[in-house]
Short mmCIF file of C-alpha atoms in Angstrom, two decimals:
data_model
loop_
_atom_site.label_atom_id
_atom_site.label_comp_id
_atom_site.label_asym_id
_atom_site.label_seq_id
_atom_site.Cartn_x
_atom_site.Cartn_y
_atom_site.Cartn_z
CA UNK A 255 -10.75 -81.57 -148.89
CA UNK A 256 -10.05 -84.30 -146.38
CA UNK A 257 -6.75 -86.13 -146.57
CA UNK A 258 -4.75 -88.67 -144.56
CA UNK A 259 -1.05 -88.55 -143.85
CA UNK A 260 1.20 -91.05 -142.10
CA UNK A 261 3.91 -89.94 -139.68
CA UNK A 262 6.48 -92.68 -139.13
CA UNK A 263 8.64 -93.14 -136.03
CA UNK A 264 11.50 -95.51 -135.27
CA UNK A 265 9.39 -97.58 -132.90
CA UNK A 266 6.48 -97.48 -130.49
CA UNK A 267 8.77 -96.58 -127.58
CA UNK A 268 9.67 -93.37 -129.42
CA UNK A 269 6.00 -92.50 -129.65
CA UNK A 270 5.56 -93.05 -125.92
CA UNK A 271 8.66 -90.99 -125.14
CA UNK A 272 7.48 -88.08 -127.28
CA UNK A 273 3.88 -87.99 -126.14
CA UNK A 274 4.02 -89.24 -122.56
CA UNK A 275 1.65 -92.15 -122.83
CA UNK A 276 -0.01 -90.77 -125.93
CA UNK A 277 -3.66 -90.24 -125.11
CA UNK A 278 -3.63 -86.86 -123.40
CA UNK A 279 -1.27 -85.09 -125.79
CA UNK A 280 -2.71 -86.73 -128.89
CA UNK A 281 -6.16 -85.56 -127.82
CA UNK A 282 -4.79 -82.01 -127.43
CA UNK A 283 -3.46 -82.09 -130.98
CA UNK A 284 -6.73 -83.54 -132.28
CA UNK A 285 -8.80 -80.85 -130.56
CA UNK A 286 -6.47 -78.01 -131.57
CA UNK A 287 -6.35 -78.86 -135.28
CA UNK A 288 -9.68 -80.66 -135.68
CA UNK A 289 -8.06 -83.86 -136.89
CA UNK A 290 -8.23 -87.54 -136.01
CA UNK A 291 -5.06 -89.38 -135.07
CA UNK A 292 -4.68 -93.16 -135.09
CA UNK A 293 -1.53 -94.69 -133.62
CA UNK A 294 0.08 -97.99 -134.53
CA UNK A 295 3.32 -99.68 -133.50
CA UNK A 296 5.51 -97.01 -135.13
CA UNK A 297 3.20 -94.81 -137.15
CA UNK A 298 0.61 -92.09 -136.68
CA UNK A 299 -2.16 -91.62 -139.23
CA UNK A 300 -3.53 -88.08 -139.22
CA UNK A 301 -6.86 -87.44 -140.98
CA UNK A 302 -8.71 -84.18 -141.58
CA UNK A 303 -8.83 -81.12 -143.79
CA UNK A 304 -5.55 -80.64 -145.65
CA UNK A 305 -4.38 -77.49 -143.82
CA UNK A 306 -5.35 -78.95 -140.44
CA UNK A 307 -3.44 -82.17 -141.13
CA UNK A 308 -0.33 -80.30 -142.26
CA UNK A 309 -0.46 -78.07 -139.18
CA UNK A 310 -0.87 -81.08 -136.91
CA UNK A 311 2.17 -82.71 -138.54
CA UNK A 312 4.15 -79.49 -138.02
CA UNK A 313 3.23 -79.59 -134.32
CA UNK A 314 4.19 -83.26 -134.03
CA UNK A 315 7.53 -82.60 -135.77
CA UNK A 316 8.26 -79.67 -133.48
CA UNK A 317 7.40 -81.70 -130.37
CA UNK A 318 9.62 -84.53 -131.60
CA UNK A 319 12.55 -82.16 -132.23
CA UNK A 320 12.26 -80.40 -128.87
CA UNK A 321 11.81 -83.70 -127.05
CA UNK A 322 15.25 -84.78 -128.23
CA UNK A 323 16.69 -81.86 -126.24
CA UNK A 324 14.49 -82.08 -123.15
CA UNK A 325 11.46 -83.80 -121.67
CA UNK A 326 8.52 -81.55 -122.49
CA UNK A 327 5.83 -80.62 -120.01
CA UNK A 328 2.16 -80.46 -120.93
CA UNK A 329 2.42 -76.67 -120.80
CA UNK A 330 5.23 -76.68 -123.36
CA UNK A 331 3.30 -78.99 -125.67
CA UNK A 332 0.34 -76.61 -125.48
CA UNK A 333 2.74 -73.77 -126.29
CA UNK A 334 4.01 -75.61 -129.37
CA UNK A 335 0.43 -76.13 -130.52
CA UNK A 336 -0.39 -72.43 -130.02
CA UNK A 337 2.72 -71.37 -131.94
CA UNK A 338 1.91 -73.61 -134.88
CA UNK A 339 -1.67 -72.32 -134.96
CA UNK A 340 -0.42 -68.70 -134.95
CA UNK A 341 2.15 -69.32 -137.69
CA UNK A 342 5.20 -69.09 -135.41
CA UNK A 343 6.52 -72.61 -135.93
CA UNK A 344 9.80 -71.26 -137.36
CA UNK A 345 10.50 -69.58 -134.01
CA UNK A 346 10.55 -72.92 -132.20
CA UNK A 347 14.20 -73.40 -133.19
CA UNK A 348 15.03 -70.46 -130.89
CA UNK A 349 14.20 -72.63 -127.87
CA UNK A 350 17.10 -75.01 -128.39
CA UNK A 351 19.93 -72.78 -127.17
CA UNK A 352 21.71 -73.52 -123.90
CA UNK A 353 21.59 -71.02 -121.02
CA UNK A 354 23.71 -72.98 -118.56
CA UNK A 355 24.47 -76.48 -117.31
CA UNK A 356 23.74 -77.39 -113.70
CA UNK A 357 26.15 -79.11 -111.35
CA UNK A 358 24.37 -82.41 -112.12
CA UNK A 359 24.77 -81.95 -115.86
CA UNK A 360 21.22 -80.83 -116.58
CA UNK A 361 21.01 -78.41 -119.50
CA UNK A 362 19.02 -75.25 -118.79
CA UNK A 363 17.22 -73.95 -121.87
CA UNK A 364 14.45 -71.43 -122.50
CA UNK A 365 11.12 -73.23 -122.41
CA UNK A 366 9.05 -70.52 -124.12
CA UNK A 367 9.62 -67.66 -126.55
CA UNK A 368 9.13 -65.23 -123.67
CA UNK A 369 11.96 -66.93 -121.78
CA UNK A 370 14.17 -66.84 -124.88
CA UNK A 371 13.55 -63.10 -125.26
CA UNK A 372 14.33 -62.63 -121.56
CA UNK A 373 17.63 -64.54 -121.78
CA UNK A 374 18.67 -62.58 -124.87
CA UNK A 375 17.74 -59.30 -123.17
CA UNK A 376 19.88 -60.09 -120.12
CA UNK A 377 22.84 -60.97 -122.31
CA UNK A 378 22.55 -57.77 -124.37
CA UNK A 379 21.49 -55.12 -121.84
CA UNK A 380 22.80 -53.67 -118.58
CA UNK A 381 19.41 -53.53 -116.83
CA UNK A 382 16.50 -55.88 -117.48
CA UNK A 383 13.05 -55.92 -115.87
CA UNK A 384 11.35 -59.33 -115.95
CA UNK A 385 7.65 -58.86 -115.18
CA UNK A 386 5.16 -61.69 -115.01
CA UNK A 387 3.30 -64.32 -113.03
CA UNK A 388 4.72 -67.10 -110.89
CA UNK A 389 6.22 -70.06 -112.68
CA UNK A 390 7.62 -68.19 -115.69
CA UNK A 391 11.25 -68.78 -114.72
CA UNK A 392 12.12 -65.13 -114.12
CA UNK A 393 14.29 -65.74 -111.07
CA UNK A 394 15.67 -69.15 -112.03
CA UNK A 395 16.94 -68.00 -115.42
CA UNK A 396 18.44 -64.84 -113.94
CA UNK A 397 20.31 -66.93 -111.37
CA UNK A 398 21.50 -69.37 -114.05
CA UNK A 399 22.88 -66.51 -116.14
CA UNK A 400 24.46 -64.94 -113.05
CA UNK A 401 26.25 -68.19 -112.19
CA UNK A 402 27.44 -68.52 -115.79
CA UNK A 403 28.80 -64.97 -115.72
CA UNK A 404 30.60 -65.66 -112.42
CA UNK A 405 32.15 -68.92 -113.65
CA UNK A 406 33.17 -67.20 -116.89
CA UNK A 407 34.81 -64.36 -114.90
CA UNK A 408 32.54 -61.78 -116.54
CA UNK A 409 31.70 -60.55 -113.04
CA UNK A 410 33.43 -60.87 -109.66
CA UNK A 411 30.36 -61.56 -107.55
CA UNK A 412 26.63 -62.18 -107.51
CA UNK A 413 24.52 -59.91 -105.31
CA UNK A 414 21.03 -61.03 -104.30
CA UNK A 415 18.41 -58.79 -102.81
CA UNK A 416 14.70 -58.86 -102.15
CA UNK A 417 12.23 -56.84 -100.08
CA UNK A 418 12.29 -58.56 -96.72
CA UNK A 419 8.80 -57.76 -95.47
CA UNK A 420 5.54 -56.70 -97.04
CA UNK A 421 5.92 -52.93 -96.89
CA UNK A 422 9.46 -52.34 -95.64
CA UNK A 423 12.57 -54.00 -94.26
CA UNK A 424 12.35 -54.09 -90.47
CA UNK A 425 15.17 -56.62 -90.25
CA UNK A 426 16.40 -55.47 -86.85
CA UNK A 427 13.44 -57.11 -85.15
CA UNK A 428 14.24 -60.53 -86.63
CA UNK A 429 16.55 -62.97 -84.76
CA UNK A 430 20.02 -63.94 -85.96
CA UNK A 431 22.73 -62.32 -88.05
CA UNK A 432 22.12 -60.62 -91.39
CA UNK A 433 22.10 -63.84 -93.42
CA UNK A 434 19.72 -65.53 -90.98
CA UNK A 435 17.39 -62.53 -90.98
CA UNK A 436 16.86 -62.53 -94.74
CA UNK A 437 17.28 -66.26 -95.36
CA UNK A 438 13.53 -67.08 -95.45
CA UNK A 439 12.90 -64.31 -97.98
CA UNK A 440 15.72 -65.36 -100.31
CA UNK A 441 15.02 -69.09 -100.18
CA UNK A 442 13.79 -69.34 -103.81
CA UNK A 443 17.02 -67.73 -104.99
CA UNK A 444 19.11 -70.00 -102.75
CA UNK A 445 17.34 -73.03 -104.19
CA UNK A 446 18.10 -71.87 -107.73
CA UNK A 447 21.75 -71.23 -106.84
CA UNK A 448 22.21 -74.65 -105.26
CA UNK A 449 20.54 -76.35 -108.20
CA UNK A 450 22.76 -74.50 -110.68
CA UNK A 451 26.07 -74.58 -108.78
CA UNK A 452 25.81 -77.61 -106.53
CA UNK A 453 25.73 -77.45 -102.74
CA UNK A 454 29.49 -77.44 -102.06
CA UNK A 455 30.35 -74.83 -104.70
CA UNK A 456 27.50 -72.65 -103.52
CA UNK A 457 28.69 -72.73 -99.88
CA UNK A 458 32.29 -71.98 -100.88
CA UNK A 459 31.14 -69.04 -102.99
CA UNK A 460 29.20 -67.68 -100.00
CA UNK A 461 32.29 -68.05 -97.79
CA UNK A 462 34.54 -66.31 -100.33
CA UNK A 463 32.06 -63.47 -100.75
CA UNK A 464 31.51 -64.31 -104.42
CA UNK A 465 27.82 -64.52 -103.57
CA UNK A 466 26.55 -61.76 -101.33
CA UNK A 467 23.26 -61.15 -99.56
CA UNK A 468 22.46 -57.46 -99.67
CA UNK A 469 19.01 -56.40 -98.46
CA UNK A 470 17.88 -53.06 -99.80
CA UNK A 471 18.09 -51.48 -96.36
CA UNK A 472 21.85 -52.20 -96.31
CA UNK A 473 22.70 -51.09 -99.85
CA UNK A 474 22.34 -47.34 -99.49
CA UNK A 475 25.58 -45.48 -100.18
CA UNK A 476 27.31 -48.41 -101.89
CA UNK A 477 28.62 -48.65 -105.44
CA UNK A 478 28.22 -52.17 -106.84
CA UNK A 479 30.87 -52.73 -109.51
CA UNK A 480 31.72 -55.86 -111.52
CA UNK A 481 28.62 -57.58 -110.14
CA UNK A 482 25.58 -59.45 -111.37
CA UNK A 483 22.78 -58.06 -109.21
CA UNK A 484 19.34 -59.64 -108.91
CA UNK A 485 16.43 -57.87 -107.23
CA UNK A 486 13.59 -60.36 -106.74
CA UNK A 487 9.96 -59.63 -105.80
CA UNK A 488 10.59 -56.04 -106.88
CA UNK A 489 6.89 -55.21 -107.05
CA UNK A 490 7.09 -54.75 -103.27
CA UNK A 491 9.75 -52.06 -103.36
CA UNK A 492 8.76 -48.43 -102.90
CA UNK A 493 9.58 -45.79 -105.48
CA UNK A 494 12.39 -44.50 -103.27
CA UNK A 495 13.86 -47.98 -102.71
CA UNK A 496 13.88 -48.74 -106.43
CA UNK A 497 15.60 -45.48 -107.33
CA UNK A 498 18.19 -46.06 -104.61
CA UNK A 499 18.78 -49.62 -105.81
CA UNK A 500 19.19 -48.80 -109.49
CA UNK A 501 21.62 -45.97 -108.76
CA UNK A 502 23.97 -48.34 -106.86
CA UNK A 503 25.11 -49.74 -110.21
CA UNK A 504 28.84 -49.43 -110.90
CA UNK A 505 31.16 -50.24 -113.81
CA UNK A 506 31.04 -53.76 -115.20
CA UNK A 507 27.74 -54.62 -113.53
CA UNK A 508 24.44 -56.02 -114.74
CA UNK A 509 21.08 -55.72 -112.98
CA UNK A 510 18.05 -57.99 -113.34
CA UNK A 511 14.84 -56.88 -111.62
CA UNK A 512 12.05 -59.46 -111.34
CA UNK A 513 8.51 -59.25 -110.02
CA UNK A 514 4.79 -59.73 -110.55
CA UNK A 515 2.85 -56.47 -110.55
CA UNK A 516 -0.39 -58.35 -109.89
CA UNK A 517 1.00 -59.44 -106.50
CA UNK A 518 1.82 -56.11 -104.84
CA UNK A 519 1.72 -56.29 -101.03
CA UNK A 520 2.37 -52.60 -100.39
CA UNK A 521 -0.29 -50.41 -98.74
CA UNK A 522 -2.74 -49.04 -101.30
CA UNK A 523 -1.43 -45.49 -101.01
CA UNK A 524 2.18 -46.55 -101.76
CA UNK A 525 3.31 -46.69 -105.40
CA UNK A 526 5.19 -49.83 -106.44
CA UNK A 527 8.78 -48.98 -107.27
CA UNK A 528 8.77 -51.54 -110.07
CA UNK A 529 5.72 -50.10 -111.81
CA UNK A 530 7.10 -46.59 -111.43
CA UNK A 531 10.57 -47.54 -112.74
CA UNK A 532 9.15 -49.26 -115.82
CA UNK A 533 7.01 -46.23 -116.68
CA UNK A 534 10.00 -43.90 -116.26
CA UNK A 535 12.81 -45.98 -117.78
CA UNK A 536 11.29 -48.15 -120.51
CA UNK A 537 12.77 -47.23 -123.87
CA UNK A 538 16.12 -46.00 -122.58
CA UNK A 539 19.25 -47.51 -124.14
CA UNK A 540 20.63 -50.58 -122.34
CA UNK A 541 17.37 -51.03 -120.39
CA UNK A 542 14.90 -53.70 -121.48
CA UNK A 543 11.50 -54.66 -120.11
CA UNK A 544 10.29 -58.22 -120.72
CA UNK A 545 6.67 -59.06 -119.92
CA UNK A 546 5.73 -62.70 -119.38
CA UNK A 547 2.21 -64.12 -119.53
CA UNK A 548 0.45 -67.46 -119.03
CA UNK A 549 2.12 -68.87 -122.17
CA UNK A 550 5.49 -68.67 -120.38
CA UNK A 551 4.42 -70.60 -117.28
CA UNK A 552 6.55 -73.74 -117.04
CA UNK A 553 5.04 -75.20 -113.89
CA UNK A 554 1.98 -77.43 -113.91
CA UNK A 555 -0.46 -76.72 -116.73
CA UNK A 556 -3.06 -75.86 -114.09
CA UNK A 557 -0.97 -72.85 -113.01
CA UNK A 558 -1.33 -71.37 -116.47
CA UNK A 559 -5.10 -71.93 -116.39
CA UNK A 560 -5.33 -70.35 -112.92
CA UNK A 561 -3.47 -67.26 -114.15
CA UNK A 562 -5.77 -66.94 -117.15
CA UNK A 563 -8.84 -67.29 -114.93
CA UNK A 564 -7.63 -64.50 -112.64
CA UNK A 565 -6.79 -62.28 -115.63
CA UNK A 566 -10.29 -62.82 -117.00
CA UNK A 567 -11.88 -62.07 -113.61
CA UNK A 568 -9.78 -58.90 -113.23
CA UNK A 569 -10.84 -57.66 -116.66
CA UNK A 570 -14.49 -58.33 -115.89
CA UNK A 571 -14.24 -56.48 -112.56
CA UNK A 572 -12.51 -53.55 -114.24
CA UNK A 573 -15.18 -53.42 -116.95
CA UNK A 574 -17.94 -53.50 -114.32
CA UNK A 575 -16.19 -50.73 -112.36
CA UNK A 576 -16.05 -48.54 -115.48
CA UNK A 577 -19.72 -49.19 -116.25
CA UNK A 578 -20.73 -48.29 -112.69
CA UNK A 579 -18.64 -45.11 -112.86
CA UNK A 580 -20.19 -44.12 -116.19
CA UNK A 581 -23.71 -44.81 -114.91
CA UNK A 582 -22.99 -42.74 -111.81
CA UNK A 583 -21.88 -39.79 -113.93
CA UNK A 584 -25.12 -39.75 -115.86
#
């Protein structure tokens, strides 16, 4: 049975604020729930089958509530729509918690359920693996939580590390001191630190040693206590490097390991240390593995679509490979 429902807003400006110029996001809601939406000066009229109309209103309410906390991207609006369609609208309240506040007063919050699960996992566990595509906030959120822990005196220092070259760490051949050698490789982490802490505080923390650069090649034999340790781009570590890194952990420390196992740059005969560690350690107490997907991408909506296209192509290639293998065995 078709029905019509009106959704009232304070004024037309509120509508524009919530839906970014209206047309694009309204069309997304119309297509998702098979409804028609007509907008007036301060009202939306939603027409369609009863369940579809009620679902569309739930999505609009959720978007309105989240928009009061933050400006939503197109990707996040699509996420809200997907959650309503899959009956997860109640979970949207989980996205309102604060992770940290930047030096400029910007509130950092989870922007997807995957990010919320990741933040909770880091808070509750000693070692967390964040695995997923670019743009899912793996590194940024880890840095934000590290800075919060440092400011709250939960840890004494933040240690940042990342594989420096594709298949090893031949830092001796690069010009400059240790910081200059690894600086290009740690730039994304530096950017996140400066955004979260502010430029002056960040530089002072570096000078005091509260933030330390520790390439894997220089960590062997150390015990890292009372530290928040982030290993970025971990898919490009070897099995031996990963084992060495994880066993550096000392009392009062927390480790976050991030990477994208679809972007491994190691030679084909070398096993990724991240993949190996997850297969060996997943399920152990105080170790949590969080897997992100395209729904957690918080960059441009096109990034999410690109990731889905590659995933589809990979599945088709794998299916074709299996079929060719089976036909060859016959």
